[in-house]
Structure formats: structure tokens, C-alpha cells
XYZ file of C-alpha atoms in Angstrom:
632
model
C 0.135 -0.180 0.152
C 1.132 3.594 -0.724
C -0.119 6.751 1.176
C -1.510 8.938 -1.647
C 0.088 12.514 -0.648
C -0.733 14.259 -3.694
C -3.661 15.794 -2.637
C -3.181 14.956 1.111
C -6.147 13.084 0.899
C -6.311 10.544 3.964
C -6.503 7.384 2.385
C -4.361 4.602 1.112
C -3.646 3.387 -2.199
C -2.813 -0.255 -2.956
C -0.206 -0.847 -5.394
C -1.236 -1.925 -8.836
C -0.147 -5.326 -10.077
C 2.614 -3.982 -12.774
C 4.394 -1.925 -9.629
C 4.771 -5.228 -7.492
C 8.124 -7.436 -8.282
C 6.767 -10.748 -9.815
C 9.772 -13.069 -10.703
C 8.953 -14.931 -13.934
C 7.569 -18.923 -12.763
C 7.305 -21.378 -15.390
C 5.345 -23.323 -12.794
C 2.327 -23.817 -11.835
C 0.900 -23.205 -15.135
C -2.560 -23.326 -16.056
C -3.650 -23.527 -19.677
C -7.302 -23.852 -21.033
C -7.693 -23.733 -24.958
C -10.759 -23.421 -26.818
C -13.007 -24.378 -24.388
C -16.520 -25.114 -25.475
C -19.756 -25.700 -23.558
C -23.089 -26.617 -24.474
C -26.315 -27.975 -22.836
C -29.329 -30.105 -23.755
C -32.446 -28.506 -22.482
C -34.256 -31.187 -23.441
C -35.813 -33.966 -21.114
C -34.842 -37.307 -21.211
C -38.367 -38.245 -23.145
C -38.052 -35.506 -25.240
C -34.416 -36.379 -26.798
C -35.954 -40.109 -27.809
C -39.067 -38.610 -29.277
C -37.938 -35.312 -30.825
C -35.059 -34.879 -33.186
C -34.914 -31.164 -33.073
C -31.924 -29.975 -31.101
C -32.488 -27.672 -28.261
C -28.956 -26.335 -27.145
C -28.079 -23.774 -25.174
C -24.217 -22.469 -25.678
C -22.470 -21.193 -22.728
C -18.891 -21.106 -23.966
C -17.091 -21.015 -27.261
C -13.754 -20.873 -27.776
C -12.247 -19.807 -24.386
C -8.434 -20.248 -24.037
C -6.366 -18.303 -21.369
C -2.691 -19.370 -20.014
C -1.898 -18.417 -16.414
C 1.397 -18.780 -14.391
C 2.302 -18.887 -10.673
C 2.022 -15.779 -9.333
C -0.947 -14.795 -11.419
C -4.120 -13.193 -10.449
C -7.028 -13.054 -12.957
C -10.294 -10.971 -12.867
C -13.052 -12.383 -14.970
C -15.393 -9.539 -15.925
C -18.843 -11.025 -17.518
C -22.058 -9.602 -18.960
C -24.152 -12.987 -18.385
C -23.322 -14.622 -14.504
C -24.198 -18.054 -16.095
C -21.332 -18.026 -18.423
C -18.749 -16.952 -15.715
C -20.224 -19.606 -13.309
C -19.858 -22.662 -15.984
C -16.239 -21.597 -16.635
C -15.610 -21.888 -12.791
C -17.979 -24.883 -12.307
C -15.783 -27.046 -15.284
C -12.714 -25.856 -13.984
C -13.559 -27.046 -10.291
C -15.643 -29.857 -11.489
C -18.170 -29.045 -9.351
C -20.932 -29.160 -12.630
C -24.776 -28.447 -12.003
C -25.793 -30.115 -14.778
C -24.315 -32.605 -17.512
C -22.635 -30.280 -19.885
C -21.363 -31.259 -23.113
C -17.612 -30.090 -23.345
C -14.302 -29.911 -25.718
C -11.236 -28.353 -25.380
C -8.073 -28.941 -23.711
C -7.066 -28.259 -19.874
C -3.474 -28.185 -19.159
C -1.936 -28.223 -15.816
C 2.012 -27.838 -15.937
C 2.114 -29.083 -19.448
C 0.143 -32.493 -18.844
C -3.293 -32.528 -20.863
C -5.746 -33.642 -17.799
C -9.157 -34.534 -17.474
C -11.725 -32.398 -15.730
C -11.832 -34.650 -12.982
C -8.314 -34.646 -12.392
C -8.257 -30.642 -12.962
C -11.016 -30.226 -10.375
C -8.903 -32.362 -7.935
C -5.981 -29.701 -7.962
C -8.532 -26.648 -7.478
C -9.983 -24.659 -4.860
C -13.179 -23.259 -5.160
C -14.842 -20.153 -3.181
C -18.393 -20.364 -4.187
C -21.832 -18.495 -3.066
C -23.320 -20.858 -0.728
C -23.607 -19.858 2.922
C -21.076 -21.623 5.396
C -22.817 -23.592 7.721
C -24.277 -21.028 10.662
C -24.135 -23.123 13.882
C -20.093 -23.511 14.171
C -18.077 -20.951 15.488
C -15.425 -19.657 13.347
C -12.347 -21.280 14.857
C -14.330 -24.609 14.851
C -15.028 -24.421 11.029
C -11.447 -23.761 10.099
C -10.276 -26.398 12.065
C -12.680 -28.904 11.003
C -11.808 -28.309 7.392
C -8.260 -28.686 8.250
C -8.097 -32.106 9.579
C -10.842 -33.072 6.578
C -8.539 -32.240 3.937
C -5.563 -33.598 3.020
C -3.028 -32.272 0.656
C 0.431 -33.451 -0.743
C 1.699 -30.383 0.276
C 0.420 -30.480 3.704
C 1.163 -26.822 4.508
C -1.226 -26.353 7.395
C -0.887 -29.303 9.427
C 0.966 -27.248 11.611
C -1.353 -25.322 13.916
C 0.657 -22.309 13.757
C 0.254 -21.969 10.103
C -3.682 -22.029 10.708
C -3.576 -19.763 13.475
C -1.521 -17.340 11.016
C -4.609 -17.634 8.233
C -6.799 -16.411 10.826
C -4.417 -13.793 12.160
C -3.537 -12.720 7.966
C -7.264 -12.759 7.375
C -8.183 -10.283 9.970
C -10.225 -13.555 11.855
C -8.929 -13.328 15.175
C -11.328 -10.995 16.826
C -14.208 -13.185 15.696
C -12.719 -16.367 16.401
C -15.478 -17.503 19.070
C -18.074 -16.098 16.807
C -20.703 -18.633 15.607
C -20.838 -18.196 11.567
C -24.216 -16.998 11.790
C -23.573 -13.617 13.914
C -20.938 -12.776 10.824
C -21.461 -9.801 8.805
C -21.108 -10.593 5.273
C -17.664 -9.157 4.738
C -16.288 -11.760 7.407
C -18.208 -14.536 5.929
C -16.982 -13.998 2.798
C -12.902 -14.101 4.637
C -13.897 -16.999 6.035
C -14.709 -18.902 3.317
C -11.638 -17.813 1.569
C -9.764 -19.134 4.589
C -11.461 -22.289 4.388
C -10.683 -22.829 0.807
C -6.844 -21.733 1.198
C -6.695 -25.033 3.938
C -6.779 -27.040 0.623
C -3.300 -25.653 -0.220
C -3.816 -25.884 -3.728
C -1.844 -24.288 -6.641
C -5.168 -23.093 -8.167
C -7.617 -20.737 -6.375
C -11.308 -20.127 -8.269
C -13.504 -17.676 -6.561
C -17.130 -17.073 -7.504
C -18.386 -13.533 -7.222
C -17.914 -13.136 -3.648
C -17.067 -9.161 -3.657
C -20.479 -8.242 -4.908
C -21.739 -5.995 -2.165
C -18.603 -5.181 -0.889
C -17.209 -2.049 -0.274
C -14.154 -0.187 -1.830
C -11.762 -0.792 1.391
C -12.866 -4.590 1.980
C -12.824 -5.591 -1.727
C -9.373 -3.864 -1.778
C -8.381 -5.559 1.206
C -9.650 -9.603 0.034
C -7.923 -8.756 -3.454
C -4.424 -7.508 -1.867
C -4.327 -10.602 0.068
C -4.824 -13.120 -2.131
C -2.528 -11.186 -4.608
C 0.379 -11.529 -2.088
C -0.416 -15.133 -1.124
C -0.316 -15.867 -4.913
C 2.658 -13.799 -5.247
C 4.798 -15.388 -1.939
C 3.663 -18.703 -2.494
C 3.578 -19.284 -6.221
C -0.243 -19.878 -6.314
C -2.625 -18.710 -9.156
C -5.868 -16.917 -8.293
C -8.982 -16.919 -10.566
C -11.673 -14.474 -9.267
C -14.908 -13.210 -11.298
C -16.224 -10.048 -10.176
C -18.606 -7.096 -11.248
C -17.035 -4.046 -12.831
C -14.862 -2.563 -10.677
C -13.508 0.542 -10.288
C -10.036 0.802 -12.666
C -8.317 1.143 -9.440
C -9.197 -2.043 -8.254
C -9.273 -3.732 -11.898
C -5.379 -3.051 -11.775
C -4.578 -4.595 -8.606
C -5.446 -7.981 -10.883
C -2.006 -8.842 -12.955
C -4.386 -10.073 -16.029
C -8.215 -9.686 -17.003
C -10.795 -12.095 -18.777
C -13.645 -10.366 -20.575
C -16.043 -12.416 -21.541
C -19.623 -12.012 -23.537
C -22.127 -14.072 -25.289
C -19.668 -17.020 -24.425
C -16.731 -15.685 -25.970
C -13.419 -13.641 -24.966
C -13.217 -10.441 -25.749
C -10.264 -9.194 -24.052
C -7.669 -11.276 -22.106
C -3.965 -9.937 -21.192
C -2.726 -7.272 -18.714
C -5.237 -5.424 -16.993
C -3.163 -2.062 -17.323
C -3.274 -2.796 -20.851
C -7.050 -3.452 -21.474
C -8.052 0.882 -21.870
C -5.024 0.537 -24.699
C -6.268 -2.005 -26.668
C -9.773 -1.288 -27.067
C -8.203 1.887 -28.225
C -5.967 0.544 -30.549
C -9.422 -1.214 -32.089
C -11.124 2.021 -32.453
C -13.225 1.737 -29.218
C -11.990 4.192 -26.605
C -13.543 5.003 -23.207
C -15.545 8.344 -22.869
C -13.842 10.974 -20.333
C -15.579 10.514 -16.766
C -16.565 7.178 -17.017
C -15.523 4.369 -15.219
C -14.103 1.962 -18.061
C -14.845 -1.390 -16.320
C -18.170 -0.273 -16.626
C -18.428 0.992 -20.477
C -16.471 -1.786 -21.627
C -18.448 -4.718 -19.981
C -21.970 -2.355 -21.146
C -19.905 -2.506 -24.642
C -20.151 -5.860 -25.455
C -23.671 -6.661 -23.429
C -26.311 -8.007 -25.369
C -29.436 -5.473 -25.278
C -32.516 -6.924 -25.677
C -34.560 -3.893 -25.547
C -35.763 -4.068 -29.401
C -34.890 -6.166 -32.230
C -32.564 -4.043 -34.063
C -30.308 -2.832 -30.614
C -30.605 -7.046 -30.201
C -28.908 -7.191 -33.812
C -26.698 -4.546 -33.602
C -25.215 -5.971 -29.993
C -24.776 -9.151 -31.488
C -22.920 -8.064 -34.622
C -20.646 -5.896 -32.385
C -19.852 -8.493 -29.964
C -18.868 -10.969 -32.686
C -16.989 -8.291 -34.333
C -15.139 -7.787 -31.070
C -14.269 -11.661 -30.473
C -13.025 -11.933 -33.806
C -10.761 -9.246 -33.687
C -9.634 -10.604 -30.193
C -9.064 -14.303 -31.680
C -6.912 -12.730 -34.810
C -5.045 -10.993 -32.374
C -4.453 -14.176 -30.226
C -3.420 -15.749 -33.318
C -0.940 -13.625 -34.251
C 0.532 -12.981 -30.875
C 1.032 -16.893 -30.508
C 4.776 -17.845 -30.876
C 6.192 -21.043 -30.154
C 7.343 -21.472 -26.488
C 9.597 -24.256 -24.987
C 7.270 -26.902 -23.836
C 7.929 -27.196 -20.000
C 6.352 -30.270 -18.266
C 7.005 -31.010 -14.628
C 5.194 -32.612 -11.985
C 1.290 -31.976 -11.669
C -0.149 -29.418 -9.134
C -0.643 -31.353 -5.836
C -4.156 -32.452 -5.227
C -6.649 -32.799 -2.671
C -7.260 -36.255 -1.209
C -10.029 -38.081 1.062
C -8.411 -38.709 4.337
C -9.502 -42.279 5.350
C -12.750 -43.671 6.654
C -12.220 -44.069 10.315
C -10.641 -40.329 10.699
C -13.707 -39.123 8.444
C -16.008 -40.718 10.851
C -14.495 -39.270 13.985
C -14.527 -35.679 12.336
C -18.270 -36.487 11.682
C -19.035 -37.552 15.208
C -16.705 -34.367 16.304
C -18.996 -31.975 14.228
C -22.008 -33.490 15.615
C -20.869 -33.027 19.335
C -19.732 -29.512 18.472
C -23.005 -28.460 16.685
C -24.784 -30.230 20.000
C -22.720 -27.724 22.233
C -23.954 -24.776 20.091
C -27.452 -25.779 19.740
C -28.218 -28.202 22.705
C -31.898 -27.892 22.403
C -31.988 -28.655 18.942
C -31.309 -32.215 19.951
C -32.395 -32.540 23.213
C -35.941 -31.145 21.931
C -36.790 -34.889 20.858
C -36.382 -36.464 23.657
C -38.194 -33.709 25.741
C -40.761 -33.600 23.440
C -41.156 -37.599 23.278
C -41.788 -37.689 26.764
C -44.330 -34.636 27.272
C -46.234 -36.194 24.791
C -46.298 -39.791 26.384
C -47.520 -38.178 29.042
C -49.930 -36.542 27.220
C -51.212 -39.815 25.812
C -51.148 -41.633 29.122
C -53.536 -38.908 30.956
C -55.606 -38.813 27.540
C -55.969 -42.749 28.242
C -55.407 -42.437 31.961
C -56.696 -46.263 33.557
C -58.404 -47.761 30.761
C -60.935 -50.096 32.425
C -61.232 -53.661 31.852
C -65.050 -54.097 32.336
C -66.808 -52.162 29.352
C -67.138 -52.614 25.894
C -65.964 -49.403 25.407
C -62.349 -50.304 27.031
C -61.680 -52.330 23.851
C -62.468 -49.527 21.401
C -60.147 -47.115 23.871
C -57.632 -50.093 23.783
C -57.339 -49.667 19.686
C -57.376 -46.203 20.013
C -54.503 -46.072 22.316
C -52.324 -48.376 20.092
C -53.083 -46.110 17.012
C -52.421 -42.716 18.655
C -49.078 -43.853 20.298
C -48.336 -45.573 16.580
C -48.947 -42.620 14.624
C -51.217 -39.962 15.236
C -48.649 -38.570 18.286
C -45.495 -39.993 16.098
C -46.034 -36.909 13.917
C -44.429 -34.037 16.384
C -41.390 -36.410 16.530
C -41.131 -36.670 12.705
C -41.681 -33.354 12.255
C -38.456 -32.341 14.523
C -36.617 -35.052 12.010
C -37.450 -32.807 8.938
C -35.571 -29.796 10.703
C -32.731 -31.360 11.746
C -32.106 -33.099 8.323
C -32.574 -29.765 6.615
C -30.334 -27.976 9.107
C -27.475 -30.967 8.324
C -27.813 -30.255 4.654
C -25.930 -26.942 4.954
C -23.086 -28.646 5.330
C -23.726 -31.925 3.652
C -23.722 -30.141 0.183
C -20.716 -28.082 1.257
C -18.823 -30.765 2.100
C -20.040 -32.855 -0.824
C -19.295 -30.616 -3.406
C -15.883 -30.093 -1.616
C -15.461 -34.203 -2.049
C -14.507 -34.324 1.728
C -16.223 -37.802 2.308
C -19.026 -40.107 0.474
C -22.469 -39.280 0.779
C -23.312 -42.859 1.492
C -20.710 -43.066 4.075
C -21.756 -40.195 6.024
C -25.515 -41.476 6.170
C -23.812 -44.854 7.557
C -21.884 -42.664 10.229
C -24.910 -41.002 11.090
C -27.326 -44.073 11.900
C -24.884 -45.503 13.789
C -24.324 -41.909 15.719
C -28.004 -41.479 15.765
C -29.199 -44.886 16.850
C -28.412 -44.590 20.937
C -30.473 -41.487 20.773
C -33.329 -42.733 18.647
C -33.657 -45.609 21.092
C -33.688 -43.145 24.678
C -35.960 -40.912 22.880
C -38.607 -43.796 21.374
C -38.094 -45.400 25.098
C -39.460 -42.339 26.644
C -42.069 -42.076 24.244
C -43.232 -45.510 24.894
C -42.711 -46.054 28.972
C -44.883 -43.084 30.288
C -48.179 -43.505 28.149
C -48.387 -47.329 28.650
C -48.138 -47.102 32.623
C -50.050 -44.504 32.715
C -52.764 -46.143 30.564
C -52.957 -49.244 33.089
C -52.727 -51.630 30.483
C -49.485 -53.451 31.722
C -50.824 -56.732 33.988
C -50.307 -57.243 36.924
C -48.108 -60.343 38.737
C -45.421 -61.724 36.144
C -46.541 -60.633 32.912
C -45.649 -56.910 33.928
C -42.127 -56.454 32.978
C -42.103 -59.191 29.940
C -45.212 -57.027 28.420
C -43.834 -53.946 29.306
C -40.674 -54.797 27.311
C -42.348 -56.309 24.176
C -44.300 -52.901 24.129
C -41.593 -50.702 23.963
C -39.590 -52.970 21.553
C -42.294 -53.038 19.050
C -42.531 -49.582 19.761
C -39.127 -48.315 19.107
C -38.689 -50.526 16.137
C -41.831 -48.920 14.561
C -40.847 -45.538 15.498
C -36.986 -45.825 14.009
C -38.662 -47.017 10.672
C -40.347 -44.247 10.244
C -37.502 -41.779 11.593
C -35.642 -43.193 8.369
C -38.627 -42.758 6.032
C -38.808 -39.086 7.549
C -35.161 -38.892 6.349
C -35.706 -40.242 2.968
C -38.348 -37.443 2.180
C -36.709 -34.758 3.572
C -33.034 -35.525 1.765
C -35.577 -35.795 -1.477
C -37.730 -32.729 -0.669
C -36.249 -28.929 -1.489
C -38.802 -27.437 1.324
C -39.490 -28.250 4.770
C -43.530 -27.578 3.638
C -43.108 -30.409 1.049
C -41.516 -33.036 3.450
C -44.035 -32.103 5.763
C -46.932 -32.387 3.572
C -45.494 -35.735 2.308
C -45.203 -37.060 5.557
C -48.331 -36.513 6.835
C -49.827 -38.213 3.645
C -47.787 -41.090 4.145
C -49.065 -41.546 7.728
C -52.436 -40.970 7.233
C -52.530 -43.758 4.607
C -50.512 -46.152 6.782
C -53.341 -45.328 9.512
C -56.231 -45.659 6.865
C -54.593 -48.825 5.770
C -53.748 -50.269 9.259
C -57.044 -52.291 9.794
C -57.755 -49.894 12.635
C -60.379 -47.337 11.078
C -61.647 -49.613 8.263
C -62.068 -53.224 8.727
C -59.498 -55.622 6.570
C -62.652 -57.143 5.081
C -63.782 -54.375 3.645
C -60.556 -53.514 1.403
C -60.344 -54.385 -2.438
C -58.082 -57.059 -3.327
C -55.441 -54.620 -4.640
C -55.555 -52.989 -1.362
C -55.086 -55.969 0.831
C -51.650 -56.589 -0.258
C -51.040 -53.112 1.102
C -52.553 -54.085 4.099
C -50.634 -57.020 4.425
C -47.234 -55.351 4.606
C -48.137 -51.904 6.045
C -45.962 -51.834 8.839
C -48.236 -49.482 10.981
C -50.362 -52.544 10.738
C -47.699 -55.097 11.678
C -46.633 -53.160 14.743
C -50.377 -52.336 15.744
C -51.774 -55.901 15.626
C -48.540 -57.174 17.645
C -49.431 -54.653 20.618
C -53.260 -55.532 20.304
C -52.278 -59.272 20.634
C -49.778 -58.365 23.937
C -53.310 -56.685 25.260
C -55.692 -58.944 24.377
C -54.146 -62.254 24.570
C -51.694 -62.025 27.297
C -53.765 -60.112 29.755
C -55.458 -62.230 32.296
C -58.294 -59.846 32.927
C -59.437 -59.894 29.555
C -59.659 -63.519 29.438
C -62.961 -63.226 31.830
C -66.423 -62.462 29.982
C -66.636 -59.211 28.829
C -69.854 -57.336 27.759
C -70.793 -55.730 24.326
C -73.793 -54.146 25.273
C -74.036 -52.814 29.096
C -77.895 -52.494 27.801
C -78.731 -56.203 27.164
C -78.045 -59.584 27.705
C -76.424 -60.383 24.632
C -73.825 -62.912 24.413
C -70.360 -61.912 25.888
C -66.839 -62.421 23.845
C -63.676 -63.024 24.799
C -60.350 -60.660 24.374
C -59.067 -63.229 21.600
C -62.612 -63.020 19.998
C -62.402 -59.224 20.168
C -59.210 -59.253 18.793
C -60.513 -61.814 15.761
C -63.486 -59.509 15.119
C -61.519 -56.674 14.455
C -59.543 -58.445 11.775
C -56.020 -57.634 13.333
C -55.656 -61.343 14.122
C -56.108 -64.014 11.349
C -57.158 -67.587 12.364
C -54.635 -69.205 9.602
C -51.985 -68.382 12.270
C -51.616 -71.651 14.450
C -50.370 -69.140 17.404
C -49.123 -65.616 18.465
C -45.447 -66.534 17.992
C -46.101 -67.344 13.863
C -47.291 -63.990 13.816
C -44.438 -62.478 15.621
C -42.324 -64.388 13.035
C -43.878 -63.251 10.229
C -43.743 -59.523 11.352
C -39.912 -60.047 11.892
C -39.757 -60.865 8.159
C -41.734 -58.232 6.927
C -40.287 -55.569 9.058
C -36.543 -56.897 7.903
C -37.565 -56.192 4.318
C -38.790 -52.709 5.433
C -35.709 -52.322 6.916
C -33.510 -53.073 4.012
C -36.073 -51.428 1.474
C -35.737 -48.279 3.861
C -31.969 -48.458 4.305
C -31.064 -48.887 0.403
C -33.373 -46.206 -0.475
C -31.750 -43.683 1.698
C -28.750 -44.326 0.825
C -29.679 -43.898 -2.961
C -31.509 -40.945 -2.123
C -28.806 -39.284 -0.658
C -26.047 -40.107 -3.284
C -28.584 -39.052 -5.945
C -29.752 -35.404 -4.834
C -26.382 -34.391 -2.820
C -23.511 -34.976 -5.274
C -20.401 -32.864 -5.822
C -22.765 -30.519 -8.174
């Protein structure tokens, strides 16, 4: 920085890139040659039903070369074109593009996948809000493993925190940071990858000049001292900010309009007959010059013609200026590796624990809600009598309430938690820290003890307060069987809720779907509609309905293993009709089939069906998370 003393203004001027000493370096070197990117907009069926092509050309014949110590500013007219270029270079493409061209690193032609493994990309996504700045940086430093291993030293990480002015806010939650502080933190997280190439989306948007200049100066200093390459997209800045970069790439309609020194951009356009008017910002002027004007058909035609002409002029100049240079082939730039599975699992557990310390209510409220709901259900069905016909319906009502109706609030908590976890899961997968299916396996193992605890708190108070556990020797076996059945059923619906939450884009849509699924499970359980009333096709769904299976087992536990109901119980209190036993009441309800020789046979059948359900749900969960949370 240099003080501007010409007019005694009280501000600091950052040095231009040309004013800094920059040694000539051959490596690392990045070359993009004739890069073309198109996207077929047709759907899967349209590709086979129609031969008419519908493609969008994002990039056409993009070529540029950067060397160690270079910083590049990308000026653009369409955000989509800029983002596609960065996504291709970082291998985080959001669509299946058709790509042609050559990507070189240190003289080696490499694929997009290998190129992306050597790149750090600062995107515009928000950082996870419920970790502190220090926790975010330390966890990311442990998740990444680079060949260079620069940040394996604690002092190096502390120096990174200090140089990016993050020390005063190191113990702040990321949700408490300002926009500028979050952007600096995102830069620090990507620098931890220790790659030779750092790409950045337009994170400077909405920053004031001082914050913008600080970030650019830091990245420029980092690139020069450590021999790195920085590529940063930005909206048209002031000419003073632009000249802080070594090079500028101006793209319009997917074509290169200018690539070269930032200090020579104005003279280049003057040479080809497009001087910048006085008192206008050159960056704004030249970006407007190559922006497609859609206001009228005439202006659209003129702007398209002007853009094509400027692109052709640059292409001719680039061909004329091209000369043979000695091809220097050196080792490829270091890659970012995934750490081993055991270490990844431990770090995921560590993050769960640190999030719990930051937001204990997020995880504790499930247990508290489960206990309170259980007390409410217990008082609602308090001391169900044994000597009236209404007690039979009360028992059925208790079973369906505890299995489905009052299970919904707990499932809503899981929807909220999954959407919260997706905030960092998307970013982790995009940065290739671990495989999404591996994360789900680790999450299930970590979540299972909490699931058993919460569902036990959900089952026991309600069952005890209802007065259903039998006296004597059957008390504890009945209590244990009720808890096991309810826990198994609730955990199955827990994972079904995860599938829905990981599949949906909004919480509301996930809630609607899970309410619909559970409502259908209740309707097909046999508690509200007698099974004999179901059509033939519906009976198959009824047979494999997990809510029906759990409800049938709980009903058998209540009606067949309870001495009080083995006595004669009246059906109608005002008549002298025949009386019915508990086993007959269960059979008349349709929940117990006469084809089973014993309740143990029905229990084994339920275990087999539940095993199929768990395997299906687990496989579907892995598939959904892998498809919906890929690196794109």
C-alpha cells in the first residue's frame, strides 16, 4: 500500500500489479484451450421422441494461460457463463454439459476430474451457521489432506486466521458474522486445501471498496509469495481495483473479448477504435459495450454483431501474437485427497458434538417432546377400564394414537434437523470431503442410541399411565415387548422421514408428504376400516403395512396376554347379549388371522416383513442421498 499524498487525502492506495516485483515462474502453469460448453435442454423423453435439438451455448472457444503468481479478474456480462466456466474448472458442474477443449496443468493434458482435484473453489453458498469461526477452520483443516501438507501445523492455521483478520471473531458463531466476515472465512476454508489454483465466484459483490481491496490484496500477496494462481470473478469494479490484478479476462456471449494485462486493457480497446469516454469508469463502459441488448430487435442485432466483431478481432490478435515457446513439463500440481474412513467418521462425530454444544436444544428437544407427548397420551387414556365394551375401542384408540397420530410431532423434528444438516452436507460433498453414502452410515450409527432413548421415553410413560400393563409375572415382559415394538416402528418411520426430507426442497413439502404417508398407513392399518372392506389390491398393501404389523402385535400383547380380558366382557351394557373374550374381540377386529397357529407365528411373520422394510428403507436412503447430494 502507498499513501496518496498528492492532495493530502487521508486514504491508502493499494499498489498496482505492475508495480510489484513478480519473478518469472514456469510452474505452476494452467492453460485452457478452445473450451466449449453446451447444454442440451431437452428432457429424457424429448431426446428420444424428438430429433429437434435444443441446446444452449454457454462458452465458445475460451482460451487463456496463467502462471504462478498471477491473479486473474473475470469480467462477464452473464452470470451463468462465468459460473459455468468456474464450475468446469472446479469439476462442480450442476448439469451434464457437453464439453470440448483442452485443460493443461504444468504441460500435462488432464481430464476435468483430475483438474478439479487440484483446484479450490470459493462459491457463493452460505457457510454452516452453527459452528464458530475457529471450529469451522479447524474441522476443515482436519478433513482435507493435500500433498503439500502446509496447514498440518497449528501455527500455520493461526497465521491464516490472523492474516485474514478473523482473530477478533474466532469464537463467534458463523451466523453472527457480517457478510464481509463470512466471505473472508470462506476464503480461509478453501486456502486450507493448499492447492496451486484458487477459484472464486463473485464473493466481492456488495462489498465496499476498502473491504474489496483488502481481500484482493491478500489473495494477490498469497499468490505471489507462495507461487499460486488466483482466478476471481467480479462485477465491473473501479479501474484502481482492476489494476490490482495481473490479468483480466472479459467474456461476452460465451466468447473471449479480451485477455491480458489489466493495465493494458484500455489501450487495447483504444487501438481497435473503442476508446473510453472521459469521466466514465472503463470497466463499466467496456462491459456495457459487449452486453447483449434485448430491448428492441434492432438493438439486439447491433449488439450481437458488435460482440461477434470484437470476439473475432481478439481471436485474430491472439493468433498473431501466438509464438512457439518451449514446452516445460513438470510434475502436476498437488491434489486434495480424501482422508481415510475411520478419520472421517471421527471428524463427523466431532462435528455432531460441537453442533450439539452450540445448539443443545436442537437435539435435546426430541427427548423432551417425546416424554411430554407420552405423558399427554397417558393422561388421555388414563387407567383404561377392563369391564366395559368401550374399553376395547379405547385400547385400539391408544394403539393407533401412540403408533401414528402422536408420532408426527417427533417426525417433524427430524425434518427440521435434516434440513439443518444439509447446509453443511452439500458443501462437504461438493468439496469431496467424503462420500454421501458414508455420511448416512455414520449418521445412523451415531443416531441409533439417541433414537432408542427417545422412543423409550415416548413409549413407557404412556403405557404405564394407561394402566394396560398386566399385574403379576406378565408386567415386565409386557412392558418390554410394548417398548421394543414401538421403538422398532418409530425408528422405521424415522428413516422414512429422512428419505422424504433428503428428497424435498422445502420443509413444507416434506411435512405434507410425511403426513400423507402416515395417514395412508393409518387408513390401511385395519384400525379405522375393517380389513374385509378392502379391495383385493388394497389388501396387499394392508398385509405389508408396517403400522398394521406393529398395531397387530401390540393388540395381541394386550388382548391375548392379559388375564383380565380372558374373563367374560360384555359388548352391550343394556342388553343380555352373548359375551365375548379378548381373543374373540381381537379376531373380530381383523387384526389377528385364524390362519396363524399361534401368536409366535404372527410375530415371526412380522419380523420378516419388518426386516424387508428396513433393508428397503436403508437402500432407498443411501440412493436418495447419493443422487440428491452429489458434488454438483
